[in-house]
Amino acid sequence: MSKENSSKSCDGAGGRLTYKDAGVDIDAGSELIRRIAKMAPGIGGLFPLGMLFAGFFLLHFLLSFSHTGDSYLVAGTDGGGTKLKLAFETGIHETIGIDLVAMSVNDIVTSGAKPLFFLDYYATSRLDVIKGIVGGCQQSDCTLLGGEVIAAMLPCMMAITNDGVAGFGLELSQTEEMPNFYAEGEYDLSGFAVGIVKKDSVIDGKNIVAGDVLIGLPSSGVHSNGFSLVRRVLARSGLSLNELPGGSVSLGEALMAPTVIYVKQVLDLIIKGGVKGRAHITGGGFTDNISRVFPKGLGASIYKESWEVPSLFKWIQEDTFGTV
């Protein structure tokens, strides 16, 4: 098909109408993919399996990880949530892609699974968001296997890199914005991660007994949940996102801090032994998420004096409840 035909033009009563006239720029999509290719090694080079309609992951890595049939594939999915609203308001978009990867890989690593690959759906074309997704995958040793950047597919393959990222395959679409669908400057995104864990290495909490110790890993801030409440607190407080309420960074910067990706430190702890269960503290907080790990009849005693509550959380608590 020639470049001219690929523009999907048609003749209408008002003269020749092109796909670009409708708000969809195929050439801009191709340029976006060329620019994304510079963000990670190997992205953009076509392999013999190129020009198909899906991303490919090399099963040789799975076979080297375990024998066929003795492992589980573990999957998780999540979206940007209402934290996206703050990204639009602050103009901070570099961290949202990291948040997207973190929410899925942090879920699947609770079972002891090593992330293998990640796919994303991204309804616009901001490179700074995609750069965050690439960064999140690099932090979790997870292959960015595919993505839908709306909507016509143009697959590319990613070679095995030398930095420990296993597998290959990056299937990116040509970029088409969605005219008249999202408000100017807004977008949506979601992601999906798949990992692997040996059947005899699954972390499921069944061996937890009374007297075991509960250890918390620090967060970078609010992470990616609770932002409906945060935005209500912001509206009620009258504070500007540019203000510095007891910190060295602005309120907007503190709230947009990227979610910590716990994959490497958690897998290291599991290798050392002794980990019986793990909870990813998300929307339900301590109450809902920690209890999901325990066998029936067990609970947890949490000593809140054992760590310093960050000033950001104190501000949210004080405004919400009037006390800390």
CSV table of C-alpha atoms in Angstrom, one decimal:
chain,number,residue,atom,x,y,z
A,1,MET,CA,0.0,0.0,0.0
A,2,SER,CA,1.4,3.4,-0.9
A,3,LYS,CA,1.8,6.2,1.7
A,4,GLU,CA,-1.0,8.1,-0.1
A,5,ASN,CA,-3.4,5.2,0.2
A,6,SER,CA,-2.5,4.6,3.8
A,7,SER,CA,-3.9,8.1,4.7
A,8,LYS,CA,-7.4,6.6,4.5
A,9,SER,CA,-8.8,9.5,2.5
A,10,CYS,CA,-12.3,9.7,1.1
A,11,ASP,CA,-14.2,12.2,-1.1
A,12,GLY,CA,-17.1,13.9,0.5
A,13,ALA,CA,-19.6,16.7,-0.5
A,14,GLY,CA,-17.1,19.3,0.8
A,15,GLY,CA,-14.2,17.9,-1.3
A,16,ARG,CA,-11.5,15.4,-0.5
A,17,LEU,CA,-11.5,14.5,3.2
A,18,THR,CA,-8.5,12.8,4.8
A,19,TYR,CA,-8.0,10.8,8.0
A,20,LYS,CA,-5.8,13.6,9.2
A,21,ASP,CA,-8.7,16.0,8.7
A,22,ALA,CA,-10.6,14.0,11.2
A,23,GLY,CA,-7.9,14.4,13.8
A,24,VAL,CA,-5.9,11.2,13.2
A,25,ASP,CA,-2.3,11.7,12.0
A,26,ILE,CA,-0.7,8.4,10.9
A,27,ASP,CA,2.6,10.1,10.0
A,28,ALA,CA,2.8,11.5,13.5
A,29,GLY,CA,2.2,8.0,14.9
A,30,SER,CA,5.2,6.7,12.9
A,31,GLU,CA,7.3,9.5,14.1
A,32,LEU,CA,6.3,8.8,17.7
A,33,ILE,CA,7.4,5.2,17.4
A,34,ARG,CA,10.8,6.3,16.0
A,35,ARG,CA,11.2,8.5,19.0
A,36,ILE,CA,10.1,5.8,21.5
A,37,ALA,CA,12.7,3.5,19.9
A,38,LYS,CA,15.4,5.8,21.3
A,39,MET,CA,14.3,5.2,24.9
A,40,ALA,CA,15.3,1.5,25.2
A,41,PRO,CA,17.9,-0.7,23.6
A,42,GLY,CA,16.6,-2.7,20.6
A,43,ILE,CA,13.2,-1.1,20.3
A,44,GLY,CA,12.3,-0.4,16.7
A,45,GLY,CA,14.4,-3.1,14.9
A,46,LEU,CA,12.2,-5.6,13.0
A,47,PHE,CA,13.0,-9.3,13.5
A,48,PRO,CA,11.8,-12.2,11.3
A,49,LEU,CA,8.5,-12.3,13.4
A,50,GLY,CA,8.0,-8.6,12.8
A,51,MET,CA,5.0,-7.1,11.0
A,52,LEU,CA,2.6,-9.4,12.9
A,53,PHE,CA,-0.2,-8.1,15.1
A,54,ALA,CA,1.0,-9.0,18.5
A,55,GLY,CA,4.1,-8.8,20.7
A,56,PHE,CA,6.2,-12.0,21.2
A,57,PHE,CA,7.9,-13.3,24.3
A,58,LEU,CA,10.7,-15.9,24.0
A,59,LEU,CA,9.6,-19.2,25.7
A,60,HIS,CA,13.2,-20.3,25.9
A,61,PHE,CA,13.5,-18.0,29.0
A,62,LEU,CA,10.6,-19.8,30.6
A,63,LEU,CA,12.1,-23.2,30.0
A,64,SER,CA,15.4,-22.0,31.5
A,65,PHE,CA,13.4,-20.8,34.5
A,66,SER,CA,11.5,-24.0,35.2
A,67,HIS,CA,10.4,-27.3,33.7
A,68,THR,CA,7.1,-27.3,31.8
A,69,GLY,CA,4.2,-27.6,34.1
A,70,ASP,CA,5.8,-26.9,37.4
A,71,SER,CA,5.1,-23.1,37.4
A,72,TYR,CA,2.2,-20.7,37.4
A,73,LEU,CA,1.8,-17.6,35.2
A,74,VAL,CA,0.6,-14.8,37.4
A,75,ALA,CA,-1.3,-11.8,35.9
A,76,GLY,CA,-2.3,-8.3,37.2
A,77,THR,CA,-3.9,-5.3,35.7
A,78,ASP,CA,-4.6,-1.7,36.8
A,79,GLY,CA,-5.1,1.8,35.6
A,80,GLY,CA,-4.0,5.4,36.3
A,81,GLY,CA,-7.0,6.2,38.5
A,82,THR,CA,-7.8,9.7,39.6
A,83,LYS,CA,-4.1,10.5,40.1
A,84,LEU,CA,-4.3,11.3,36.4
A,85,LYS,CA,-6.3,14.4,37.3
A,86,LEU,CA,-3.4,15.7,39.4
A,87,ALA,CA,-1.1,15.0,36.5
A,88,PHE,CA,-3.2,17.2,34.3
A,89,GLU,CA,-3.3,19.9,37.0
A,90,THR,CA,0.4,19.9,37.9
A,91,GLY,CA,1.7,19.2,34.4
A,92,ILE,CA,3.9,16.4,35.9
A,93,HIS,CA,3.5,13.5,33.5
A,94,GLU,CA,6.9,11.8,33.8
A,95,THR,CA,6.0,9.7,36.9
A,96,ILE,CA,2.5,8.4,35.8
A,97,GLY,CA,4.0,5.7,33.6
A,98,ILE,CA,6.1,4.4,36.5
A,99,ASP,CA,2.9,4.4,38.6
A,100,LEU,CA,1.1,2.3,35.9
A,101,VAL,CA,3.8,-0.4,35.9
A,102,ALA,CA,4.2,-0.3,39.7
A,103,MET,CA,0.6,-1.0,40.4
A,104,SER,CA,0.5,-4.3,38.4
A,105,VAL,CA,4.0,-5.6,39.1
A,106,ASN,CA,3.7,-4.9,42.9
A,107,ASP,CA,0.5,-6.9,42.9
A,108,ILE,CA,2.0,-10.0,41.2
A,109,VAL,CA,5.2,-10.0,43.2
A,110,THR,CA,3.1,-10.5,46.4
A,111,SER,CA,2.9,-14.2,45.3
A,112,GLY,CA,6.6,-14.4,44.7
A,113,ALA,CA,6.2,-14.1,40.9
A,114,LYS,CA,9.0,-12.5,38.8
A,115,PRO,CA,7.5,-10.1,36.3
A,116,LEU,CA,8.0,-11.2,32.7
A,117,PHE,CA,6.3,-8.7,30.5
A,118,PHE,CA,4.0,-5.7,30.5
A,119,LEU,CA,1.4,-4.3,28.1
A,120,ASP,CA,-0.2,-0.9,28.2
A,121,TYR,CA,-3.2,1.0,26.8
A,122,TYR,CA,-2.5,4.7,26.4
A,123,ALA,CA,-5.1,7.0,24.9
A,124,THR,CA,-2.9,9.8,23.6
A,125,SER,CA,0.7,10.3,22.6
A,126,ARG,CA,2.7,12.1,25.3
A,127,LEU,CA,6.3,10.8,25.2
A,128,ASP,CA,7.0,11.7,28.8
A,129,VAL,CA,4.3,9.2,30.0
A,130,ILE,CA,5.7,6.4,27.7
A,131,LYS,CA,9.2,7.2,29.0
A,132,GLY,CA,7.9,6.5,32.6
A,133,ILE,CA,6.4,3.2,31.4
A,134,VAL,CA,9.8,2.2,29.9
A,135,GLY,CA,11.5,3.3,33.2
A,136,GLY,CA,9.1,1.3,35.3
A,137,CYS,CA,9.7,-1.8,33.2
A,138,GLN,CA,13.4,-1.4,33.6
A,139,GLN,CA,13.1,-1.0,37.4
A,140,SER,CA,11.2,-4.3,37.6
A,141,ASP,CA,13.3,-6.3,35.0
A,142,CYS,CA,10.1,-6.6,33.0
A,143,THR,CA,9.9,-6.6,29.2
A,144,LEU,CA,7.6,-3.9,27.6
A,145,LEU,CA,6.0,-6.5,25.3
A,146,GLY,CA,3.3,-4.4,23.8
A,147,GLY,CA,1.1,-1.3,23.9
A,148,GLU,CA,-1.9,0.3,22.3
A,149,VAL,CA,-1.3,4.0,21.8
A,150,ILE,CA,-4.6,4.2,19.9
A,151,ALA,CA,-5.3,2.6,17.5
A,152,ALA,CA,-3.9,1.1,14.1
A,153,MET,CA,-1.2,-1.4,14.9
A,154,LEU,CA,2.4,-1.1,13.7
A,155,PRO,CA,4.3,-3.9,15.6
A,156,CYS,CA,8.0,-3.6,16.4
A,157,MET,CA,10.2,-6.2,18.1
A,158,MET,CA,12.6,-5.6,21.0
A,159,ALA,CA,15.7,-7.8,21.2
A,160,ILE,CA,17.0,-9.4,24.4
A,161,THR,CA,19.1,-6.8,26.1
A,162,ASN,CA,22.3,-7.2,28.1
A,163,ASP,CA,20.8,-5.6,31.3
A,164,GLY,CA,19.0,-8.7,32.4
A,165,VAL,CA,15.7,-7.9,30.7
A,166,ALA,CA,14.5,-11.3,29.4
A,167,GLY,CA,12.5,-12.1,26.3
A,168,PHE,CA,11.8,-9.8,23.3
A,169,GLY,CA,9.0,-8.1,21.7
A,170,LEU,CA,7.6,-4.6,21.6
A,171,GLU,CA,4.4,-4.2,19.7
A,172,LEU,CA,3.4,-0.5,19.5
A,173,SER,CA,0.6,1.0,17.6
A,174,GLN,CA,0.6,4.0,15.4
A,175,THR,CA,-0.6,6.9,17.4
A,176,GLU,CA,-4.0,8.2,16.8
A,177,GLU,CA,-5.4,10.8,19.0
A,178,MET,CA,-9.1,10.6,19.9
A,179,PRO,CA,-10.6,13.9,18.7
A,180,ASN,CA,-13.6,15.1,20.7
A,181,PHE,CA,-13.3,12.2,23.1
A,182,TYR,CA,-10.9,13.5,25.8
A,183,ALA,CA,-10.6,17.1,26.9
A,184,GLU,CA,-7.5,18.9,25.7
A,185,GLY,CA,-4.5,17.9,27.6
A,186,GLU,CA,-6.1,14.8,29.2
A,187,TYR,CA,-5.6,11.1,28.5
A,188,ASP,CA,-6.3,7.7,29.9
A,189,LEU,CA,-4.0,4.7,30.4
A,190,SER,CA,-4.0,1.2,31.9
A,191,GLY,CA,-1.6,-1.7,32.0
A,192,PHE,CA,-1.3,-5.4,32.4
A,193,ALA,CA,1.6,-7.5,33.8
A,194,VAL,CA,2.4,-11.2,33.6
A,195,GLY,CA,4.9,-13.0,35.8
A,196,ILE,CA,6.0,-16.5,36.7
A,197,VAL,CA,6.5,-18.4,39.9
A,198,LYS,CA,7.3,-22.1,40.6
A,199,LYS,CA,4.4,-23.9,42.2
A,200,ASP,CA,6.5,-24.9,45.3
A,201,SER,CA,7.6,-21.2,45.7
A,202,VAL,CA,4.2,-19.5,45.8
A,203,ILE,CA,3.9,-17.0,48.7
A,204,ASP,CA,0.3,-17.4,49.8
A,205,GLY,CA,0.2,-16.7,53.6
A,206,LYS,CA,-0.9,-20.2,54.5
A,207,ASN,CA,2.1,-20.8,56.7
A,208,ILE,CA,1.7,-17.6,58.8
A,209,VAL,CA,1.3,-18.3,62.5
A,210,ALA,CA,0.7,-16.2,65.6
A,211,GLY,CA,4.0,-14.6,66.7
A,212,ASP,CA,5.3,-13.9,63.2
A,213,VAL,CA,6.6,-10.4,62.7
A,214,LEU,CA,5.0,-7.9,60.3
A,215,ILE,CA,7.5,-5.7,58.5
A,216,GLY,CA,6.6,-2.7,56.5
A,217,LEU,CA,8.5,-1.3,53.5
A,218,PRO,CA,8.5,2.5,53.1
A,219,SER,CA,6.5,4.2,50.4
A,220,SER,CA,7.4,7.3,48.5
A,221,GLY,CA,4.2,9.0,49.4
A,222,VAL,CA,0.5,8.4,48.6
A,223,HIS,CA,1.5,6.1,45.6
A,224,SER,CA,-1.5,5.6,43.3
A,225,ASN,CA,-4.5,5.1,45.5
A,226,GLY,CA,-6.7,7.4,47.6
A,227,PHE,CA,-6.5,10.3,45.2
A,228,SER,CA,-10.3,10.8,45.2
A,229,LEU,CA,-9.9,11.6,48.9
A,230,VAL,CA,-6.7,13.6,48.4
A,231,ARG,CA,-8.5,15.8,45.8
A,232,ARG,CA,-11.4,16.4,48.1
A,233,VAL,CA,-8.9,17.4,50.9
A,234,LEU,CA,-7.2,19.8,48.4
A,235,ALA,CA,-10.4,21.4,47.4
A,236,ARG,CA,-11.5,21.9,51.1
A,237,SER,CA,-8.1,23.2,52.3
A,238,GLY,CA,-7.8,25.8,49.6
A,239,LEU,CA,-4.1,25.0,49.3
A,240,SER,CA,-2.3,25.5,46.0
A,241,LEU,CA,-0.4,22.6,44.4
A,242,ASN,CA,2.6,25.0,44.3
A,243,GLU,CA,2.6,25.5,48.1
A,244,LEU,CA,5.2,23.9,50.4
A,245,PRO,CA,3.3,22.7,53.5
A,246,GLY,CA,6.2,21.7,55.7
A,247,GLY,CA,8.4,20.2,53.0
A,248,SER,CA,11.2,21.0,50.6
A,249,VAL,CA,9.1,20.2,47.5
A,250,SER,CA,5.7,21.6,46.4
A,251,LEU,CA,2.5,19.8,47.4
A,252,GLY,CA,2.0,18.9,43.8
A,253,GLU,CA,5.4,17.3,43.5
A,254,ALA,CA,5.0,15.4,46.7
A,255,LEU,CA,1.6,14.0,45.6
A,256,MET,CA,3.0,13.1,42.2
A,257,ALA,CA,6.0,11.2,43.5
A,258,PRO,CA,6.1,7.9,41.6
A,259,THR,CA,5.0,4.6,43.3
A,260,VAL,CA,7.9,2.6,44.6
A,261,ILE,CA,8.4,-0.6,42.6
A,262,TYR,CA,9.2,-3.3,45.2
A,263,VAL,CA,10.0,-6.1,42.8
A,264,LYS,CA,13.8,-6.4,43.3
A,265,GLN,CA,13.8,-5.9,47.0
A,266,VAL,CA,10.9,-8.3,47.6
A,267,LEU,CA,12.4,-11.0,45.4
A,268,ASP,CA,15.7,-10.6,47.1
A,269,LEU,CA,14.0,-11.1,50.5
A,270,ILE,CA,12.2,-14.2,49.3
A,271,ILE,CA,15.5,-15.7,48.1
A,272,LYS,CA,17.0,-15.1,51.5
A,273,GLY,CA,14.0,-17.1,53.0
A,274,GLY,CA,11.5,-16.5,55.8
A,275,VAL,CA,8.9,-14.6,53.8
A,276,LYS,CA,5.5,-16.2,54.4
A,277,GLY,CA,3.1,-13.6,53.0
A,278,ARG,CA,3.1,-10.2,51.4
A,279,ALA,CA,0.5,-7.5,51.0
A,280,HIS,CA,0.4,-4.7,48.5
A,281,ILE,CA,-1.1,-1.7,50.4
A,282,THR,CA,-3.5,-0.1,47.9
A,283,GLY,CA,-7.0,1.3,48.1
A,284,GLY,CA,-8.2,-0.7,51.1
A,285,GLY,CA,-5.2,0.5,53.2
A,286,PHE,CA,-3.9,-1.7,56.1
A,287,THR,CA,-7.3,-3.0,57.1
A,288,ASP,CA,-8.3,-4.6,53.9
A,289,ASN,CA,-5.0,-5.6,52.3
A,290,ILE,CA,-3.1,-7.0,55.3
A,291,SER,CA,-6.0,-9.2,56.4
A,292,ARG,CA,-6.2,-10.8,52.9
A,293,VAL,CA,-2.9,-12.5,53.5
A,294,PHE,CA,-3.7,-14.2,56.9
A,295,PRO,CA,-5.2,-17.6,57.5
A,296,LYS,CA,-8.6,-17.6,59.1
A,297,GLY,CA,-8.5,-16.5,62.7
A,298,LEU,CA,-5.3,-14.5,62.6
A,299,GLY,CA,-4.9,-10.7,62.8
A,300,ALA,CA,-2.1,-8.2,63.2
A,301,SER,CA,-1.1,-5.7,65.9
A,302,ILE,CA,0.4,-2.6,64.2
A,303,TYR,CA,2.5,-0.2,66.3
A,304,LYS,CA,2.1,3.1,64.5
A,305,GLU,CA,4.7,4.7,66.8
A,306,SER,CA,7.4,2.4,65.2
A,307,TRP,CA,7.8,4.7,62.2
A,308,GLU,CA,7.7,8.4,61.5
A,309,VAL,CA,4.5,9.5,59.7
A,310,PRO,CA,5.5,11.6,56.6
A,311,SER,CA,4.3,15.2,56.7
A,312,LEU,CA,2.1,14.6,53.6
A,313,PHE,CA,0.1,12.0,55.4
A,314,LYS,CA,-0.2,14.1,58.6
A,315,TRP,CA,-1.6,16.9,56.4
A,316,ILE,CA,-4.2,14.6,54.9
A,317,GLN,CA,-5.2,13.2,58.3
A,318,GLU,CA,-5.5,16.5,60.0
A,319,ASP,CA,-7.7,18.0,57.3
A,320,THR,CA,-9.8,14.8,57.1
A,321,PHE,CA,-10.2,13.9,60.8
A,322,GLY,CA,-9.0,17.0,62.6
A,323,THR,CA,-6.3,15.1,64.4
A,324,VAL,CA,-3.5,12.6,63.7
